[in-house]
Short mmCIF file of C-alpha atoms and ligand atoms in Angstrom, two decimals:
data_model
loop_
_atom_site.label_atom_id
_atom_site.label_comp_id
_atom_site.label_asym_id
_atom_site.label_seq_id
_atom_site.Cartn_x
_atom_site.Cartn_y
_atom_site.Cartn_z
CA MET A 1 214.81 -53.60 176.58
CA ALA A 2 217.97 -51.51 176.31
CA LEU A 3 219.91 -51.85 173.06
CA LEU A 4 223.19 -52.00 174.97
CA SER A 5 223.58 -52.98 178.59
CA ILE A 6 226.95 -52.76 180.23
CA ARG A 7 227.01 -54.68 183.49
CA ASN A 8 229.78 -54.22 186.05
CA VAL A 9 232.59 -54.13 183.51
CA PHE A 10 236.20 -54.24 184.71
CA LYS A 11 239.27 -53.79 182.56
CA SER A 12 242.93 -53.57 183.53
CA TYR A 13 246.19 -53.48 181.65
CA PHE A 14 249.34 -55.23 182.82
CA LEU A 15 252.65 -53.58 182.20
CA HIS A 16 256.00 -54.74 183.62
CA GLY A 17 254.17 -56.91 186.14
CA LYS A 18 252.07 -54.00 187.35
CA ARG A 19 248.30 -53.93 187.06
CA ILE A 20 246.68 -50.69 185.94
CA ASP A 21 242.94 -50.64 186.63
CA ILE A 22 241.12 -48.63 183.99
CA LEU A 23 237.44 -49.61 184.19
CA ARG A 24 236.29 -50.39 187.73
CA GLY A 25 232.74 -51.64 187.55
CA VAL A 26 231.07 -49.69 184.75
CA SER A 27 227.32 -50.22 184.44
CA LEU A 28 224.93 -48.41 182.16
CA ASP A 29 222.11 -48.89 179.67
CA ILE A 30 221.90 -47.27 176.27
CA GLN A 31 218.52 -47.28 174.56
CA ARG A 32 218.04 -47.70 170.82
CA GLY A 33 218.32 -44.34 169.09
CA GLU A 34 220.18 -42.57 171.88
CA LEU A 35 222.86 -40.04 170.98
CA VAL A 36 225.42 -40.01 173.77
CA SER A 37 228.61 -38.05 174.34
CA LEU A 38 231.42 -39.36 176.52
CA VAL A 39 233.94 -37.00 178.09
CA GLY A 40 236.79 -37.51 180.54
CA ALA A 41 240.41 -36.60 181.09
CA SER A 42 243.13 -37.93 178.82
CA GLY A 43 244.03 -41.41 180.07
CA ALA A 44 240.73 -41.85 181.91
CA GLY A 45 239.87 -44.88 179.78
CA LYS A 46 237.45 -43.57 177.16
CA SER A 47 239.05 -45.45 174.26
CA THR A 48 239.34 -48.56 176.43
CA PHE A 49 235.64 -48.34 177.23
CA LEU A 50 234.68 -47.78 173.60
CA HIS A 51 236.75 -50.80 172.52
CA VAL A 52 234.94 -53.01 175.06
CA LEU A 53 231.58 -51.60 173.99
CA GLY A 54 232.49 -52.29 170.37
CA THR A 55 233.52 -55.91 171.14
CA LEU A 56 237.10 -55.21 170.05
CA ASP A 57 238.45 -55.96 173.49
CA ALA A 58 237.00 -58.32 176.11
CA PRO A 59 236.47 -57.07 179.66
CA ALA A 60 238.24 -58.80 182.57
CA ALA A 61 234.87 -59.15 184.27
CA GLY A 62 231.32 -58.09 183.63
CA GLU A 63 229.04 -58.29 180.65
CA VAL A 64 228.11 -56.37 177.52
CA MET A 65 224.59 -57.21 176.37
CA PHE A 66 223.21 -56.32 172.95
CA GLU A 67 219.46 -56.60 173.46
CA ASP A 68 219.31 -60.06 175.06
CA ARG A 69 222.64 -61.39 173.76
CA SER A 70 225.73 -61.45 175.92
CA VAL A 71 228.26 -60.56 173.24
CA PHE A 72 231.38 -61.93 174.90
CA SER A 73 229.82 -65.37 175.38
CA MET A 74 229.89 -65.79 171.59
CA ASN A 75 232.97 -67.34 169.97
CA ASP A 76 235.47 -65.14 168.11
CA ALA A 77 233.96 -65.74 164.68
CA GLU A 78 230.47 -64.95 165.95
CA ILE A 79 231.71 -61.80 167.68
CA ALA A 80 233.43 -60.65 164.48
CA GLU A 81 230.28 -61.26 162.45
CA PHE A 82 228.15 -59.49 165.05
CA ARG A 83 230.55 -56.52 165.02
CA ASN A 84 230.58 -56.30 161.22
CA GLN A 85 226.80 -56.35 161.06
CA THR A 86 226.05 -54.06 163.95
CA ILE A 87 228.79 -51.61 164.75
CA GLY A 88 230.49 -48.79 162.91
CA PHE A 89 233.72 -47.71 164.57
CA VAL A 90 235.71 -44.51 164.18
CA PHE A 91 239.09 -45.05 165.82
CA GLN A 92 241.07 -42.30 167.46
CA SER A 93 243.72 -42.96 164.82
CA HIS A 94 241.76 -43.29 161.62
CA PHE A 95 243.28 -46.55 160.22
CA LEU A 96 242.47 -45.75 156.61
CA LEU A 97 244.08 -47.97 153.99
CA PRO A 98 246.94 -45.85 152.62
CA GLU A 99 246.97 -47.20 149.07
CA PHE A 100 243.28 -46.51 148.40
CA THR A 101 241.49 -43.25 147.72
CA ALA A 102 239.03 -41.67 150.13
CA LEU A 103 236.13 -42.95 148.01
CA GLU A 104 237.53 -46.48 147.92
CA ASN A 105 238.16 -46.45 151.67
CA VAL A 106 234.57 -45.45 152.37
CA ALA A 107 233.08 -47.94 149.90
CA MET A 108 235.34 -50.80 151.08
CA PRO A 109 233.14 -52.28 153.85
CA ALA A 110 230.21 -52.45 151.41
CA LEU A 111 232.37 -54.01 148.67
CA ILE A 112 233.73 -56.58 151.13
CA ARG A 113 230.14 -57.51 151.91
CA ARG A 114 229.57 -57.91 148.17
CA GLN A 115 227.03 -55.14 147.93
CA ASP A 116 226.30 -53.75 144.48
CA ARG A 117 229.38 -51.76 143.37
CA THR A 118 227.54 -48.86 141.76
CA GLY A 119 225.30 -48.42 144.79
CA ALA A 120 228.23 -48.73 147.21
CA TYR A 121 230.24 -46.06 145.40
CA ALA A 122 227.23 -43.76 145.07
CA TYR A 123 226.48 -43.96 148.79
CA ALA A 124 230.18 -43.59 149.67
CA ARG A 125 230.29 -40.44 147.56
CA GLU A 126 227.14 -39.09 149.21
CA LEU A 127 228.64 -39.68 152.67
CA LEU A 128 231.88 -37.96 151.68
CA GLU A 129 229.86 -35.00 150.47
CA ARG A 130 228.00 -34.92 153.76
CA VAL A 131 231.24 -34.78 155.75
CA GLY A 132 232.34 -31.92 153.49
CA LEU A 133 234.78 -33.88 151.35
CA GLY A 134 233.06 -34.05 147.99
CA HIS A 135 236.16 -32.36 146.54
CA ARG A 136 238.59 -34.91 148.04
CA VAL A 137 237.17 -38.27 146.93
CA ASP A 138 240.24 -39.16 144.85
CA HIS A 139 242.82 -38.27 147.50
CA ARG A 140 244.69 -41.02 149.32
CA PRO A 141 245.01 -40.77 153.13
CA GLY A 142 248.58 -39.40 152.81
CA GLU A 143 247.15 -36.58 150.70
CA LEU A 144 244.54 -35.60 153.29
CA SER A 145 244.83 -33.45 156.40
CA GLY A 146 244.33 -35.11 159.81
CA GLY A 147 240.82 -33.78 160.15
CA GLU A 148 239.93 -34.79 156.60
CA ALA A 149 241.19 -38.34 157.21
CA GLN A 150 239.09 -38.48 160.37
CA ARG A 151 236.03 -37.41 158.39
CA VAL A 152 236.73 -40.12 155.78
CA ALA A 153 236.88 -42.62 158.67
CA LEU A 154 233.50 -41.39 159.88
CA ALA A 155 231.99 -41.80 156.42
CA ARG A 156 233.44 -45.31 156.25
CA ALA A 157 231.92 -46.18 159.64
CA LEU A 158 228.50 -45.14 158.36
CA VAL A 159 228.53 -46.84 154.96
CA LEU A 160 226.87 -50.07 156.16
CA LYS A 161 224.19 -48.13 158.09
CA PRO A 162 225.15 -49.77 161.39
CA ALA A 163 222.73 -49.92 164.32
CA VAL A 164 225.47 -48.56 166.56
CA LEU A 165 228.16 -45.98 165.85
CA LEU A 166 231.08 -45.70 168.25
CA ALA A 167 233.24 -42.71 167.47
CA ASP A 168 236.47 -41.95 169.30
CA GLU A 169 237.12 -38.22 168.94
CA PRO A 170 235.73 -37.84 165.43
CA THR A 171 236.15 -34.08 165.78
CA GLY A 172 239.52 -34.10 167.57
CA ASN A 173 241.46 -32.60 164.66
CA LEU A 174 238.75 -30.26 163.45
CA ASP A 175 238.19 -26.54 163.76
CA PRO A 176 235.01 -25.64 165.69
CA ALA A 177 232.84 -25.03 162.61
CA THR A 178 233.80 -28.30 160.91
CA GLY A 179 233.40 -30.11 164.25
CA GLU A 180 229.92 -28.71 164.65
CA GLY A 181 229.17 -29.87 161.08
CA ILE A 182 230.14 -33.42 162.05
CA HIS A 183 227.90 -33.36 165.10
CA GLN A 184 225.13 -32.01 162.89
CA LEU A 185 225.65 -34.98 160.58
CA LEU A 186 225.50 -37.38 163.54
CA ARG A 187 222.20 -35.84 164.62
CA GLU A 188 220.85 -36.19 161.07
CA VAL A 189 221.91 -39.83 160.77
CA ASN A 190 220.41 -40.40 164.22
CA ARG A 191 217.10 -38.89 163.11
CA GLU A 192 217.02 -40.48 159.64
CA GLN A 193 218.29 -43.97 160.45
CA GLY A 194 217.69 -44.19 164.19
CA ILE A 195 221.39 -44.91 164.67
CA THR A 196 222.54 -45.21 168.28
CA ALA A 197 225.81 -43.39 168.81
CA VAL A 198 228.40 -42.95 171.52
CA VAL A 199 230.81 -40.16 170.69
CA VAL A 200 233.98 -39.48 172.67
CA THR A 201 234.93 -35.83 172.60
CA HIS A 202 237.17 -33.39 174.44
CA ASN A 203 235.02 -30.54 173.23
CA GLU A 204 232.67 -29.64 176.09
CA THR A 205 230.45 -27.47 173.89
CA LEU A 206 229.90 -30.30 171.44
CA ALA A 207 229.45 -32.77 174.30
CA ARG A 208 226.73 -30.61 175.79
CA SER A 209 224.90 -30.47 172.47
CA MET A 210 224.23 -34.23 172.71
CA PRO A 211 220.92 -35.33 174.28
CA ARG A 212 222.72 -37.55 176.79
CA ARG A 213 226.12 -36.92 178.29
CA LEU A 214 228.40 -39.33 180.13
CA ARG A 215 231.65 -38.74 181.98
CA LEU A 216 234.36 -41.30 182.67
CA ALA A 217 236.41 -40.64 185.80
CA GLY A 218 237.99 -42.84 188.43
CA GLY A 219 237.20 -45.93 186.37
CA GLU A 220 233.46 -45.28 186.50
CA VAL A 221 230.94 -43.78 184.12
CA SER A 222 228.35 -41.32 185.37
CA GLU A 223 225.78 -39.03 183.77
CA ALA A 224 227.37 -35.64 183.16
N1 ATP B 301 247.86 -51.72 175.95
C1 ATP B 301 248.03 -50.99 177.06
N2 ATP B 301 248.92 -51.38 178.02
C2 ATP B 301 249.08 -50.66 179.14
N3 ATP B 301 248.42 -49.52 179.42
C3 ATP B 301 247.54 -49.08 178.51
C4 ATP B 301 247.30 -49.79 177.28
N4 ATP B 301 246.38 -49.12 176.58
C5 ATP B 301 246.05 -48.04 177.32
N5 ATP B 301 246.75 -48.02 178.49
C6 ATP B 301 246.63 -47.01 179.54
O1 ATP B 301 245.28 -47.00 179.98
C7 ATP B 301 244.86 -45.66 180.26
C8 ATP B 301 243.57 -45.39 179.52
O2 ATP B 301 243.84 -45.32 178.13
P1 ATP B 301 242.74 -44.85 177.08
O3 ATP B 301 243.35 -44.90 175.75
O4 ATP B 301 241.50 -45.65 177.28
O5 ATP B 301 242.48 -43.34 177.58
P2 ATP B 301 241.57 -42.20 176.94
O6 ATP B 301 240.59 -41.75 177.99
O7 ATP B 301 241.02 -42.66 175.65
O8 ATP B 301 242.62 -41.02 176.72
P3 ATP B 301 242.73 -39.91 175.53
O9 ATP B 301 241.69 -38.87 175.84
O10 ATP B 301 244.12 -39.38 175.69
O11 ATP B 301 242.51 -40.61 174.23
C9 ATP B 301 246.01 -44.74 179.87
O12 ATP B 301 246.64 -44.31 181.05
C10 ATP B 301 246.92 -45.62 179.04
O13 ATP B 301 248.27 -45.28 179.25
MG1 MG B 302 241.38 -42.14 173.70
#
């Protein structure tokens, strides 16, 4: 059974009475442990697709199945619980909490789930070291560069060891070497924890380094 099955998903936005069709019947299966890149032109709908996949936004039609559960047939509280337990999300804008340090931001999901504080902070620190920010743990988001903030957001998305990581341009603000380091980390986490990841990127070289590549164009997703 696929870990994620997307079945004929449609999504449109309405603006000033006009309908803009973004996803026009997207279907695909993602197996447990797959590492997938997603490319496509700006405005093609990559973030929209990731939000649907991550249960943050319901499709107009179609289904998202996690194993044998149809996620959008759950109620809102169940969907939120499912998302918290299963999915780590790196947003295109990082959404770090401005008044907390990098370390606190990364540890926060674990603290909210009442995990042991010492363990949560130790693992948060380890993740920050692995994204190359061991020397920035006490900086607040306003004291970080764009690429550093994005790396903190990635560490935060990993702190609960989610089954699925959905990352929207985690390397968008990074120089090639740092970007390659992040992809390296994703491959390591994939190998060590069996995490399933879908990574949106504009960087074709990094996209090609992923075992499976998808392209979003014309409202449809195809193998690239
Ligand atoms: N809330 C909204 N209302 C109306 N239109 C929207 C809304 N959100 C996104 N769009 C439009 O939907 C299209 C797809 O947006 P999306 O953010 O998914 O693109 P993307 O592929 O992630 O682009 P980028 O590579 O620039 O991040 C864009 O043309 C955008 O203007
Ligand atoms: Mg986007």
